[in-house]
């Protein structure tokens, strides 16, 4: 009888540790259970990929495209299927400007405890919306909130899709994220060859991120970096056949 009671805290501790492990696994930027996951690329080339999540939105797609055009920089936009279906002209404008588009799920729900049928719908319907908007390039995937556990990586692996994460996230710290110059400085300091920079520029609340872009791009150019799309970055991965 005694022993069973002793086991209670042990089991409790194991459950907590297990849950903590699952939480860490869902957030891990460099590891997932199945398939290719990429937070940056190993390369000797002085290149970085600028990536934007969410949208396209009617209010902020065009202003962001204008900043990139003025800087002669191409980026990769991970858009949601729902927003693309609501605003196909926004997705078309991104594609027409020569940027890459990626799949960021349909609903932007956390894809942790989800069925494989849900995963398939989220991804395939979003691909279809992006294609309907006229985009013809490669379509990589970035999970909403960077979260994934079992069904999502399994599906992506089965379908030869690379999961694109990031290694430079200027918005992670709230104080930095409120200050455009601090965000630009953070990126300029922390980017290295092959870095993938994540930013959110599609909503009203992200004014500071949009304002950070010109200084951020200028600073990276001054350090000698060239801007490439995610697909171009993948092609430079050391040991790849390209
Ligand atoms: Zn997102």
mmCIF file of C-alpha atoms and ligand atoms in Angstrom:
data_model
loop_
_atom_site.group_PDB
_atom_site.id
_atom_site.type_symbol
_atom_site.label_atom_id
_atom_site.label_comp_id
_atom_site.label_asym_id
_atom_site.label_seq_id
_atom_site.Cartn_x
_atom_site.Cartn_y
_atom_site.Cartn_z
ATOM 1 C CA UNK A 1 0.000 0.000 0.000
ATOM 2 C CA UNK A 2 2.760 2.353 1.084
ATOM 3 C CA UNK A 3 4.657 2.071 -2.204
ATOM 4 C CA UNK A 4 1.704 3.142 -4.299
ATOM 5 C CA UNK A 5 1.502 6.477 -2.474
ATOM 6 C CA UNK A 6 5.195 7.029 -2.923
ATOM 7 C CA UNK A 7 4.688 6.605 -6.646
ATOM 8 C CA UNK A 8 2.139 9.440 -6.871
ATOM 9 C CA UNK A 9 4.619 12.343 -6.852
ATOM 10 C CA UNK A 10 6.899 10.402 -9.166
ATOM 11 C CA UNK A 11 4.131 9.864 -11.713
ATOM 12 C CA UNK A 12 3.040 13.477 -11.280
ATOM 13 C CA UNK A 13 6.606 14.667 -11.956
ATOM 14 C CA UNK A 14 6.853 12.449 -15.032
ATOM 15 C CA UNK A 15 3.567 13.787 -16.396
ATOM 16 C CA UNK A 16 4.715 17.378 -15.866
ATOM 17 C CA UNK A 17 8.079 16.619 -17.461
ATOM 18 C CA UNK A 18 6.305 14.946 -20.370
ATOM 19 C CA UNK A 19 3.994 17.888 -20.918
ATOM 20 C CA UNK A 20 6.903 20.288 -20.699
ATOM 21 C CA UNK A 21 8.749 18.167 -23.234
ATOM 22 C CA UNK A 22 5.779 18.223 -25.607
ATOM 23 C CA UNK A 23 5.481 21.996 -25.237
ATOM 24 C CA UNK A 24 9.160 22.400 -26.039
ATOM 25 C CA UNK A 25 8.809 20.028 -28.966
ATOM 26 C CA UNK A 26 5.892 21.999 -30.412
ATOM 27 C CA UNK A 27 7.972 25.194 -30.281
ATOM 28 C CA UNK A 28 11.400 23.830 -31.278
ATOM 29 C CA UNK A 29 12.895 25.804 -34.122
ATOM 30 C CA UNK A 30 15.497 23.260 -35.170
ATOM 31 C CA UNK A 31 13.877 19.891 -34.501
ATOM 32 C CA UNK A 32 10.656 18.109 -35.370
ATOM 33 C CA UNK A 33 9.667 14.463 -35.335
ATOM 34 C CA UNK A 34 9.430 13.976 -39.123
ATOM 35 C CA UNK A 35 10.654 15.695 -42.241
ATOM 36 C CA UNK A 36 12.958 18.604 -42.999
ATOM 37 C CA UNK A 37 12.894 21.604 -40.699
ATOM 38 C CA UNK A 38 14.955 24.650 -41.432
ATOM 39 C CA UNK A 39 15.735 27.621 -39.158
ATOM 40 C CA UNK A 40 18.682 28.822 -41.249
ATOM 41 C CA UNK A 41 20.919 27.547 -44.019
ATOM 42 C CA UNK A 42 24.609 26.676 -43.761
ATOM 43 C CA UNK A 43 26.304 28.734 -46.441
ATOM 44 C CA UNK A 44 29.463 30.781 -47.020
ATOM 45 C CA UNK A 45 27.436 33.273 -49.069
ATOM 46 C CA UNK A 46 26.518 36.564 -47.421
ATOM 47 C CA UNK A 47 22.789 36.116 -47.951
ATOM 48 C CA UNK A 48 19.712 36.357 -45.758
ATOM 49 C CA UNK A 49 16.027 35.683 -46.352
ATOM 50 C CA UNK A 50 13.523 38.216 -45.125
ATOM 51 C CA UNK A 51 10.191 36.535 -44.374
ATOM 52 C CA UNK A 52 6.799 38.000 -43.483
ATOM 53 C CA UNK A 53 3.994 36.049 -41.858
ATOM 54 C CA UNK A 54 0.209 36.432 -42.251
ATOM 55 C CA UNK A 55 -1.963 38.387 -44.677
ATOM 56 C CA UNK A 56 -2.220 39.457 -47.385
ATOM 57 C CA UNK A 57 -4.234 42.368 -46.020
ATOM 58 C CA UNK A 58 -5.879 45.120 -48.039
ATOM 59 C CA UNK A 59 -4.316 47.880 -45.941
ATOM 60 C CA UNK A 60 -0.697 46.817 -45.587
ATOM 61 C CA UNK A 61 0.345 44.590 -48.484
ATOM 62 C CA UNK A 62 0.916 47.513 -50.829
ATOM 63 C CA UNK A 63 2.904 49.704 -48.394
ATOM 64 C CA UNK A 64 5.221 46.781 -47.633
ATOM 65 C CA UNK A 65 5.656 46.027 -51.344
ATOM 66 C CA UNK A 66 6.565 49.677 -51.917
ATOM 67 C CA UNK A 67 9.268 49.588 -49.225
ATOM 68 C CA UNK A 68 10.758 46.444 -50.767
ATOM 69 C CA UNK A 69 10.601 47.903 -54.266
ATOM 70 C CA UNK A 70 12.341 51.099 -53.159
ATOM 71 C CA UNK A 71 15.095 48.930 -51.636
ATOM 72 C CA UNK A 72 15.181 46.531 -54.610
ATOM 73 C CA UNK A 73 14.814 43.606 -52.232
ATOM 74 C CA UNK A 74 12.868 40.380 -52.626
ATOM 75 C CA UNK A 75 11.261 38.640 -49.678
ATOM 76 C CA UNK A 76 9.110 35.622 -48.886
ATOM 77 C CA UNK A 77 5.522 36.072 -47.704
ATOM 78 C CA UNK A 78 3.944 33.234 -45.715
ATOM 79 C CA UNK A 79 0.265 33.946 -46.272
ATOM 80 C CA UNK A 80 -2.836 32.260 -44.884
ATOM 81 C CA UNK A 81 -5.338 30.601 -47.190
ATOM 82 C CA UNK A 82 -8.269 32.445 -45.664
ATOM 83 C CA UNK A 83 -6.721 35.886 -46.145
ATOM 84 C CA UNK A 84 -5.549 34.966 -49.645
ATOM 85 C CA UNK A 85 -9.070 33.858 -50.616
ATOM 86 C CA UNK A 86 -10.455 37.133 -49.212
ATOM 87 C CA UNK A 87 -7.790 39.225 -50.948
ATOM 88 C CA UNK A 88 -6.449 37.408 -54.020
ATOM 89 C CA UNK A 89 -5.360 40.742 -55.524
ATOM 90 C CA UNK A 90 -2.976 41.179 -52.594
ATOM 91 C CA UNK A 91 -1.403 37.777 -53.192
ATOM 92 C CA UNK A 92 -1.192 38.500 -56.922
ATOM 93 C CA UNK A 93 0.546 41.821 -56.239
ATOM 94 C CA UNK A 94 3.131 39.995 -54.084
ATOM 95 C CA UNK A 95 3.731 37.433 -56.839
ATOM 96 C CA UNK A 96 3.814 40.052 -59.623
ATOM 97 C CA UNK A 97 6.495 41.985 -57.718
ATOM 98 C CA UNK A 98 8.723 38.883 -57.902
ATOM 99 C CA UNK A 99 8.492 37.818 -54.268
ATOM 100 C CA UNK A 100 8.102 34.267 -53.067
ATOM 101 C CA UNK A 101 4.884 33.113 -51.433
ATOM 102 C CA UNK A 102 4.699 30.403 -48.800
ATOM 103 C CA UNK A 103 1.862 28.511 -47.144
ATOM 104 C CA UNK A 104 1.027 29.548 -43.551
ATOM 105 C CA UNK A 105 -2.074 27.329 -43.178
ATOM 106 C CA UNK A 106 -5.664 28.241 -43.945
ATOM 107 C CA UNK A 107 -7.037 29.218 -40.532
ATOM 108 C CA UNK A 108 -3.894 30.115 -38.593
ATOM 109 C CA UNK A 109 -4.985 27.791 -35.782
ATOM 110 C CA UNK A 110 -2.289 26.091 -33.719
ATOM 111 C CA UNK A 111 -1.624 22.780 -35.461
ATOM 112 C CA UNK A 112 -0.655 20.656 -32.481
ATOM 113 C CA UNK A 113 -3.393 18.182 -31.550
ATOM 114 C CA UNK A 114 -4.987 18.020 -34.982
ATOM 115 C CA UNK A 115 -6.035 15.156 -37.250
ATOM 116 C CA UNK A 116 -4.230 14.390 -40.479
ATOM 117 C CA UNK A 117 -7.448 15.233 -42.356
ATOM 118 C CA UNK A 118 -7.407 18.725 -40.834
ATOM 119 C CA UNK A 119 -3.743 19.139 -41.703
ATOM 120 C CA UNK A 120 -4.393 18.106 -45.307
ATOM 121 C CA UNK A 121 -7.289 20.562 -45.688
ATOM 122 C CA UNK A 122 -5.359 23.418 -44.077
ATOM 123 C CA UNK A 123 -2.403 22.936 -46.405
ATOM 124 C CA UNK A 124 -4.007 21.868 -49.684
ATOM 125 C CA UNK A 125 -6.763 24.504 -49.607
ATOM 126 C CA UNK A 126 -4.156 27.181 -48.936
ATOM 127 C CA UNK A 127 -1.974 25.976 -51.807
ATOM 128 C CA UNK A 128 -5.054 26.150 -54.049
ATOM 129 C CA UNK A 129 -5.910 29.716 -52.951
ATOM 130 C CA UNK A 130 -2.329 30.841 -53.607
ATOM 131 C CA UNK A 131 -2.329 29.190 -57.049
ATOM 132 C CA UNK A 132 -5.736 30.737 -57.822
ATOM 133 C CA UNK A 133 -4.194 34.136 -57.107
ATOM 134 C CA UNK A 134 -1.686 33.432 -59.906
ATOM 135 C CA UNK A 135 1.462 32.424 -58.030
ATOM 136 C CA UNK A 136 3.523 29.788 -59.835
ATOM 137 C CA UNK A 137 6.716 29.407 -57.771
ATOM 138 C CA UNK A 138 7.693 26.954 -55.068
ATOM 139 C CA UNK A 139 5.474 26.726 -51.995
ATOM 140 C CA UNK A 140 7.180 26.072 -48.696
ATOM 141 C CA UNK A 141 5.320 25.853 -45.413
ATOM 142 C CA UNK A 142 5.577 27.702 -42.124
ATOM 143 C CA UNK A 143 3.347 26.539 -39.259
ATOM 144 C CA UNK A 144 1.162 29.115 -37.467
ATOM 145 C CA UNK A 145 2.969 30.262 -34.297
ATOM 146 C CA UNK A 146 5.819 27.997 -35.408
ATOM 147 C CA UNK A 147 3.946 25.139 -33.703
ATOM 148 C CA UNK A 148 3.890 21.523 -34.830
ATOM 149 C CA UNK A 149 3.845 18.133 -33.175
ATOM 150 C CA UNK A 150 2.955 14.914 -34.956
ATOM 151 C CA UNK A 151 0.285 15.044 -37.691
ATOM 152 C CA UNK A 152 1.632 18.218 -39.303
ATOM 153 C CA UNK A 153 5.313 17.196 -39.660
ATOM 154 C CA UNK A 154 4.196 13.724 -40.756
ATOM 155 C CA UNK A 155 2.048 15.163 -43.526
ATOM 156 C CA UNK A 156 4.764 17.579 -44.633
ATOM 157 C CA UNK A 157 7.352 14.792 -44.709
ATOM 158 C CA UNK A 158 5.046 12.526 -46.724
ATOM 159 C CA UNK A 159 4.521 15.334 -49.203
ATOM 160 C CA UNK A 160 8.162 16.414 -49.426
ATOM 161 C CA UNK A 161 7.489 19.833 -47.981
ATOM 162 C CA UNK A 162 10.179 21.608 -46.007
ATOM 163 C CA UNK A 163 9.092 23.358 -42.803
ATOM 164 C CA UNK A 164 10.577 26.844 -42.760
ATOM 165 C CA UNK A 165 11.281 28.298 -39.330
ATOM 166 C CA UNK A 166 13.628 31.216 -38.546
ATOM 167 C CA UNK A 167 16.732 32.126 -36.556
ATOM 168 C CA UNK A 168 16.324 35.912 -36.260
ATOM 169 C CA UNK A 169 13.141 37.190 -34.607
ATOM 170 C CA UNK A 170 13.317 40.905 -33.741
ATOM 171 C CA UNK A 171 9.738 40.944 -32.435
ATOM 172 C CA UNK A 172 10.332 38.262 -29.790
ATOM 173 C CA UNK A 173 11.148 40.842 -27.116
ATOM 174 C CA UNK A 174 8.233 43.232 -26.536
ATOM 175 C CA UNK A 175 10.399 46.234 -25.663
ATOM 176 C CA UNK A 176 12.468 45.789 -28.813
ATOM 177 C CA UNK A 177 9.302 45.153 -30.872
ATOM 178 C CA UNK A 178 7.911 48.566 -29.918
ATOM 179 C CA UNK A 179 10.978 50.415 -31.242
ATOM 180 C CA UNK A 180 11.719 50.355 -35.004
ATOM 181 C CA UNK A 181 15.372 51.318 -34.590
ATOM 182 C CA UNK A 182 15.897 48.708 -31.858
ATOM 183 C CA UNK A 183 14.370 46.067 -34.119
ATOM 184 C CA UNK A 184 16.569 47.102 -37.032
ATOM 185 C CA UNK A 185 19.657 47.080 -34.774
ATOM 186 C CA UNK A 186 18.725 43.644 -33.440
ATOM 187 C CA UNK A 187 18.506 42.167 -36.931
ATOM 188 C CA UNK A 188 21.643 43.903 -38.187
ATOM 189 C CA UNK A 189 23.585 42.558 -35.177
ATOM 190 C CA UNK A 190 22.194 39.020 -35.131
ATOM 191 C CA UNK A 191 21.871 38.061 -38.797
ATOM 192 C CA UNK A 192 24.549 35.721 -40.139
ATOM 193 C CA UNK A 193 25.128 34.008 -43.488
ATOM 194 C CA UNK A 194 22.022 31.985 -44.286
ATOM 195 C CA UNK A 195 19.778 33.597 -41.670
ATOM 196 C CA UNK A 196 16.009 33.522 -41.969
ATOM 197 C CA UNK A 197 14.461 36.667 -40.489
ATOM 198 C CA UNK A 198 10.820 36.539 -39.384
ATOM 199 C CA UNK A 199 8.649 39.644 -39.124
ATOM 200 C CA UNK A 200 4.944 40.481 -39.022
ATOM 201 C CA UNK A 201 3.964 43.511 -41.080
ATOM 202 C CA UNK A 202 0.399 42.850 -42.219
ATOM 203 C CA UNK A 203 -1.713 44.235 -39.376
ATOM 204 C CA UNK A 204 -2.415 47.675 -37.952
ATOM 205 C CA UNK A 205 -0.643 46.731 -34.699
ATOM 206 C CA UNK A 206 2.640 46.105 -36.531
ATOM 207 C CA UNK A 207 3.473 49.697 -37.455
ATOM 208 C CA UNK A 208 6.830 49.507 -35.675
ATOM 209 C CA UNK A 209 7.817 46.447 -37.707
ATOM 210 C CA UNK A 210 6.968 48.203 -40.980
ATOM 211 C CA UNK A 211 8.880 51.288 -39.894
ATOM 212 C CA UNK A 212 11.892 49.121 -39.039
ATOM 213 C CA UNK A 213 12.205 47.761 -42.569
ATOM 214 C CA UNK A 214 14.155 50.534 -44.364
ATOM 215 C CA UNK A 215 16.829 50.866 -41.640
ATOM 216 C CA UNK A 216 16.983 47.099 -41.228
ATOM 217 C CA UNK A 217 17.525 46.546 -44.949
ATOM 218 C CA UNK A 218 20.042 49.414 -45.227
ATOM 219 C CA UNK A 219 22.018 48.054 -42.261
ATOM 220 C CA UNK A 220 22.161 44.516 -43.634
ATOM 221 C CA UNK A 221 23.221 45.812 -47.044
ATOM 222 C CA UNK A 222 25.958 47.831 -45.317
ATOM 223 C CA UNK A 223 27.192 44.574 -43.725
ATOM 224 C CA UNK A 224 27.396 43.118 -47.250
ATOM 225 C CA UNK A 225 24.317 40.922 -47.163
ATOM 226 C CA UNK A 226 22.216 40.203 -50.218
ATOM 227 C CA UNK A 227 18.530 39.374 -49.894
ATOM 228 C CA UNK A 228 17.262 36.119 -51.349
ATOM 229 C CA UNK A 229 13.990 34.223 -51.241
ATOM 230 C CA UNK A 230 13.626 31.111 -49.117
ATOM 231 C CA UNK A 231 13.907 28.882 -52.206
ATOM 232 C CA UNK A 232 17.092 30.651 -53.297
ATOM 233 C CA UNK A 233 18.458 30.232 -49.782
ATOM 234 C CA UNK A 234 17.645 26.503 -49.805
ATOM 235 C CA UNK A 235 19.546 26.130 -53.066
ATOM 236 C CA UNK A 236 22.667 27.533 -51.374
ATOM 237 C CA UNK A 237 22.615 25.007 -48.550
ATOM 238 C CA UNK A 238 26.050 23.432 -48.250
ATOM 239 C CA UNK A 239 26.046 19.855 -49.355
ATOM 240 C CA UNK A 240 22.967 20.344 -51.558
ATOM 241 C CA UNK A 241 23.296 19.358 -55.188
ATOM 242 C CA UNK A 242 22.806 22.966 -56.237
HETATM 243 ZN ZN1 LIG B 1 1.326 33.767 -38.384
#
